[in-house]
């Protein structure tokens, strides 16, 4: 077979051509077209004209103009910033007027309190499962929030949309059956409009196929024709021979080859480690050549060098060999060891020239380092056997220019690669969140994979599609969306260094030939030189844009999925820093965890949901015009109280709402004043005095008069009351909180969500250690992974260990402070300073107290009476 035979081209013939049907006229953004094809052709031409201007927008993807145009279905979906978003917003605003006339929405609609209930939704939904992605929120969970915060016709936005579940949820709010299944009281059935954008081209493409107009029958017909065409031409690649008869290969198992550390001979891992009769995989085994005990831990991989016709140079990859074939013959499945027929077939395929096919070089990164280091892989085509790569190229050439067909193709990209792991039960899969290639992998038959995916894609159909629009945009610059035009935002942004999206998406995006521009990717990534500081800056810019496009008085819901206290604090600080007011933190249980969530001992079972609102125009205007900022402060607090939940249930009891405590209310006020650049008009004592004069206090919480009545009524109906939770704004408070929580032993994953909910920002200059550090220093972990309070006898031992650690850390502070050009230390642990000052005082080392005291933040020293007491005494004795 020559390179000409397998060169990528569109090989449609007369048999493949669709039957021509005269379509109905199409109206799009006020323009009438004779067909969808005509609409698509017109707007693609318009998009091409706009590309030079659009390329100036942050986040414009990396790709050729033709590839971007061919991937797009404008104006509904563009594989670049969508220039028609404001046109859709204008059209939808006009639609709202008609809905109001029909009595389907209210002009003065207002949501006063947040959706405060914890949410639990499974992932086993056809829409959720059709195409893999790094993270997703089940759309029924998002529907609950949209139904609470919006009314029919409202515009919902998600700037980190991933696979577009927010758009799906917005549209399914118009499905009576789907809404009723949620059993949400007072839910208004009616379609909401979605605007979904993401930095990732593959994410936006998946979002488009889940949200835009879709005819399942036409899709099935086109997909089946493609498979018939390619199978006719390349089906011989998946044939084997059994008892002299041709059989169809379902999959082939490949094995790494290793080198014995003793004799240096090659060992095929499959031959020695896998026992199919006993259904076991051995961790260690004797070398078949010398008898030395071998395992993957003490063996090195074998490597082989060959000529790569696609790269036009020799390459060195880890050596893999085919070992087992699963086949179908006369309708029955069977399995056999690889024989000479299979070897000859693979050699024939290996000799095919690929010089006319394209590939992408792997970017340097955190996840990409693994296949580069472990397997020698430098380009995306090397993730596939040559057979699968040739087959995939043939199919891709027939799927271009049609988003739904392209996504059907990309849905099997991961499972058709070398990343698909062999398991004894044959239920393989890839390791999510990685680019890991296992030592035993399964090479699947492409046609069989795609056949099974036809039904999966068909099952994503639902009524009310075509009410969302999709774009590639960086959330840091939403320049194609006008100010104050969005009614509600639900978003699931990247959190810290959890997932390296652009790296993990590079395999998909190499096929669609439009790649993420990761300059504005909001992650923590050493390779991209993005620390927590850069991440915070990017998130701050994103939330600033969210604040700009959201209407005043409207709501923002953010899903948070990260165990890091520093990331949690940075998110809350960023939100408040741009003007949002945080009112509630609840839990979202997605039921089925990712690989990391399932396998690590520090896994967190639940994500958290942060709810906040943009202050009303009335409050913003009062702040700008009022000269009496103290009076205006209480107006701000009144609006905040109105937005807070009155009552939270915990089982059959009612639980206190910590956001109603005077400390939290004062923190929210200070954050808003600082963000706006206003002088703080009162101290905490004066604030609490005015709070008590103007509002009603119940159980340590403050309410408006009407809210206090509602609270009392609901409290009477509950069997018990859970008092105000301990705040966690310092290490000492965290320890006390854990002592109370661990009266009954709990795992880390049980504790962590509640810990995050009850955290407050620590004092400036203080560092709150991570939960795990505090647990390890102060509590006991049993064999089952449960943490508990230490026994009295063991508590003393733990205290000694902890004190030694703290003194070691204090001495580091002292060492740093003693340097000739030492500056003030911005981040120190308050508990360490307290302990260090106490020990130095005992030892009469007053100079150490003064030296460290002079080099920590002055506010931290002045505001902590323990530190200040030791420092003043030490200063008088130096």
PDB file of C-alpha atoms in Angstrom, residues 512-622:
ATOM      1  CA  UNK A 512      -9.138  19.009  15.182  1.00  0.00           C
ATOM      2  CA  UNK A 513      -6.022  21.130  14.424  1.00  0.00           C
ATOM      3  CA  UNK A 514      -7.114  24.021  16.660  1.00  0.00           C
ATOM      4  CA  UNK A 515      -5.157  24.179  19.911  1.00  0.00           C
ATOM      5  CA  UNK A 516      -5.581  25.961  23.256  1.00  0.00           C
ATOM      6  CA  UNK A 517      -3.701  29.224  23.672  1.00  0.00           C
ATOM      7  CA  UNK A 518      -2.653  28.640  27.286  1.00  0.00           C
ATOM      8  CA  UNK A 519      -1.174  32.072  27.993  1.00  0.00           C
ATOM      9  CA  UNK A 520      -4.273  33.043  29.984  1.00  0.00           C
ATOM     10  CA  UNK A 521      -4.983  29.533  31.318  1.00  0.00           C
ATOM     11  CA  UNK A 522      -5.820  29.974  34.999  1.00  0.00           C
ATOM     12  CA  UNK A 523      -3.840  27.168  36.615  1.00  0.00           C
ATOM     13  CA  UNK A 524      -0.832  26.646  38.860  1.00  0.00           C
ATOM     14  CA  UNK A 525       1.831  25.113  36.626  1.00  0.00           C
ATOM     15  CA  UNK A 526       5.596  25.269  37.158  1.00  0.00           C
ATOM     16  CA  UNK A 527       6.344  24.680  33.485  1.00  0.00           C
ATOM     17  CA  UNK A 528       4.149  27.633  32.488  1.00  0.00           C
ATOM     18  CA  UNK A 529       5.778  29.598  35.331  1.00  0.00           C
ATOM     19  CA  UNK A 530       2.406  30.108  36.978  1.00  0.00           C
ATOM     20  CA  UNK A 531       2.498  30.137  40.759  1.00  0.00           C
ATOM     21  CA  UNK A 532      -0.387  30.732  43.146  1.00  0.00           C
ATOM     22  CA  UNK A 533       0.192  34.453  42.578  1.00  0.00           C
ATOM     23  CA  UNK A 534      -0.267  34.203  38.785  1.00  0.00           C
ATOM     24  CA  UNK A 535      -3.296  31.983  39.311  1.00  0.00           C
ATOM     25  CA  UNK A 536      -4.826  34.522  41.696  1.00  0.00           C
ATOM     26  CA  UNK A 537      -4.172  37.325  39.206  1.00  0.00           C
ATOM     27  CA  UNK A 538      -5.867  35.441  36.361  1.00  0.00           C
ATOM     28  CA  UNK A 539      -8.846  34.491  38.546  1.00  0.00           C
ATOM     29  CA  UNK A 540      -9.150  38.093  39.726  1.00  0.00           C
ATOM     30  CA  UNK A 541      -9.253  39.278  36.101  1.00  0.00           C
ATOM     31  CA  UNK A 542     -11.860  36.626  35.286  1.00  0.00           C
ATOM     32  CA  UNK A 543     -14.101  37.542  38.220  1.00  0.00           C
ATOM     33  CA  UNK A 544     -13.737  41.214  37.326  1.00  0.00           C
ATOM     34  CA  UNK A 545     -15.153  40.372  33.905  1.00  0.00           C
ATOM     35  CA  UNK A 546     -17.917  38.302  35.511  1.00  0.00           C
ATOM     36  CA  UNK A 547     -18.795  41.313  37.667  1.00  0.00           C
ATOM     37  CA  UNK A 548     -18.850  43.577  34.594  1.00  0.00           C
ATOM     38  CA  UNK A 549     -21.182  41.446  32.457  1.00  0.00           C
ATOM     39  CA  UNK A 550     -23.574  40.438  35.280  1.00  0.00           C
ATOM     40  CA  UNK A 551     -26.583  42.641  35.944  1.00  0.00           C
ATOM     41  CA  UNK A 552     -26.743  44.441  39.299  1.00  0.00           C
ATOM     42  CA  UNK A 553     -28.547  42.502  42.017  1.00  0.00           C
ATOM     43  CA  UNK A 554     -28.025  39.178  40.182  1.00  0.00           C
ATOM     44  CA  UNK A 555     -26.263  36.034  41.340  1.00  0.00           C
ATOM     45  CA  UNK A 556     -23.064  34.093  40.677  1.00  0.00           C
ATOM     46  CA  UNK A 557     -22.583  30.440  41.649  1.00  0.00           C
ATOM     47  CA  UNK A 558     -19.098  28.895  41.604  1.00  0.00           C
ATOM     48  CA  UNK A 559     -18.281  25.251  42.054  1.00  0.00           C
ATOM     49  CA  UNK A 560     -15.013  24.745  43.946  1.00  0.00           C
ATOM     50  CA  UNK A 561     -13.040  21.501  43.746  1.00  0.00           C
ATOM     51  CA  UNK A 562      -9.694  21.734  45.525  1.00  0.00           C
ATOM     52  CA  UNK A 563      -8.389  20.683  48.932  1.00  0.00           C
ATOM     53  CA  UNK A 564      -5.966  23.590  49.280  1.00  0.00           C
ATOM     54  CA  UNK A 565      -6.810  26.239  51.863  1.00  0.00           C
ATOM     55  CA  UNK A 566      -4.637  28.774  50.034  1.00  0.00           C
ATOM     56  CA  UNK A 567      -6.549  28.277  46.781  1.00  0.00           C
ATOM     57  CA  UNK A 568      -9.857  28.466  48.672  1.00  0.00           C
ATOM     58  CA  UNK A 569      -8.863  31.747  50.281  1.00  0.00           C
ATOM     59  CA  UNK A 570      -7.576  33.171  46.995  1.00  0.00           C
ATOM     60  CA  UNK A 571     -10.916  32.427  45.305  1.00  0.00           C
ATOM     61  CA  UNK A 572     -12.944  34.107  48.060  1.00  0.00           C
ATOM     62  CA  UNK A 573     -10.586  37.065  48.193  1.00  0.00           C
ATOM     63  CA  UNK A 574     -10.739  37.455  44.401  1.00  0.00           C
ATOM     64  CA  UNK A 575     -14.548  37.393  44.451  1.00  0.00           C
ATOM     65  CA  UNK A 576     -14.809  39.991  47.184  1.00  0.00           C
ATOM     66  CA  UNK A 577     -11.968  42.002  45.696  1.00  0.00           C
ATOM     67  CA  UNK A 578     -13.926  42.750  42.528  1.00  0.00           C
ATOM     68  CA  UNK A 579     -17.156  43.614  44.351  1.00  0.00           C
ATOM     69  CA  UNK A 580     -19.117  40.369  44.768  1.00  0.00           C
ATOM     70  CA  UNK A 581     -20.622  39.661  48.187  1.00  0.00           C
ATOM     71  CA  UNK A 582     -20.252  36.035  49.316  1.00  0.00           C
ATOM     72  CA  UNK A 583     -23.338  34.768  51.161  1.00  0.00           C
ATOM     73  CA  UNK A 584     -23.266  30.977  51.260  1.00  0.00           C
ATOM     74  CA  UNK A 585     -21.113  27.869  50.903  1.00  0.00           C
ATOM     75  CA  UNK A 586     -22.866  24.542  50.279  1.00  0.00           C
ATOM     76  CA  UNK A 587     -21.847  21.057  49.114  1.00  0.00           C
ATOM     77  CA  UNK A 588     -22.197  19.466  45.684  1.00  0.00           C
ATOM     78  CA  UNK A 589     -21.785  15.697  45.629  1.00  0.00           C
ATOM     79  CA  UNK A 590     -21.190  14.424  42.093  1.00  0.00           C
ATOM     80  CA  UNK A 591     -21.216  10.833  43.446  1.00  0.00           C
ATOM     81  CA  UNK A 592     -18.585   9.433  41.081  1.00  0.00           C
ATOM     82  CA  UNK A 593     -15.047  10.683  41.659  1.00  0.00           C
ATOM     83  CA  UNK A 594     -12.156  11.086  39.266  1.00  0.00           C
ATOM     84  CA  UNK A 595      -9.106   8.787  39.402  1.00  0.00           C
ATOM     85  CA  UNK A 596      -7.348  11.027  41.910  1.00  0.00           C
ATOM     86  CA  UNK A 597     -10.474  11.467  44.028  1.00  0.00           C
ATOM     87  CA  UNK A 598     -11.104   7.733  44.181  1.00  0.00           C
ATOM     88  CA  UNK A 599      -7.586   6.432  44.811  1.00  0.00           C
ATOM     89  CA  UNK A 600      -5.926   8.944  47.132  1.00  0.00           C
ATOM     90  CA  UNK A 601      -6.269   8.871  50.897  1.00  0.00           C
ATOM     91  CA  UNK A 602      -6.832  12.626  50.896  1.00  0.00           C
ATOM     92  CA  UNK A 603      -9.702  12.382  48.427  1.00  0.00           C
ATOM     93  CA  UNK A 604     -12.617  14.745  48.917  1.00  0.00           C
ATOM     94  CA  UNK A 605     -16.077  13.316  48.357  1.00  0.00           C
ATOM     95  CA  UNK A 606     -17.844  16.613  47.801  1.00  0.00           C
ATOM     96  CA  UNK A 607     -17.186  19.791  45.876  1.00  0.00           C
ATOM     97  CA  UNK A 608     -18.180  23.092  47.418  1.00  0.00           C
ATOM     98  CA  UNK A 609     -20.483  25.680  45.892  1.00  0.00           C
ATOM     99  CA  UNK A 610     -19.870  29.362  46.601  1.00  0.00           C
ATOM    100  CA  UNK A 611     -22.835  31.679  46.158  1.00  0.00           C
ATOM    101  CA  UNK A 612     -22.479  35.440  45.861  1.00  0.00           C
ATOM    102  CA  UNK A 613     -24.309  38.407  44.373  1.00  0.00           C
ATOM    103  CA  UNK A 614     -23.516  41.705  42.701  1.00  0.00           C
ATOM    104  CA  UNK A 615     -24.839  44.575  44.865  1.00  0.00           C
ATOM    105  CA  UNK A 616     -27.893  46.395  43.598  1.00  0.00           C
ATOM    106  CA  UNK A 617     -27.724  49.680  41.716  1.00  0.00           C
ATOM    107  CA  UNK A 618     -29.411  51.368  44.687  1.00  0.00           C
ATOM    108  CA  UNK A 619     -26.643  50.372  47.115  1.00  0.00           C
ATOM    109  CA  UNK A 620     -23.876  51.197  44.650  1.00  0.00           C
ATOM    110  CA  UNK A 621     -25.436  54.633  44.105  1.00  0.00           C
ATOM    111  CA  UNK A 622     -25.804  55.228  47.858  1.00  0.00           C
TER     112      UNK A 622
END
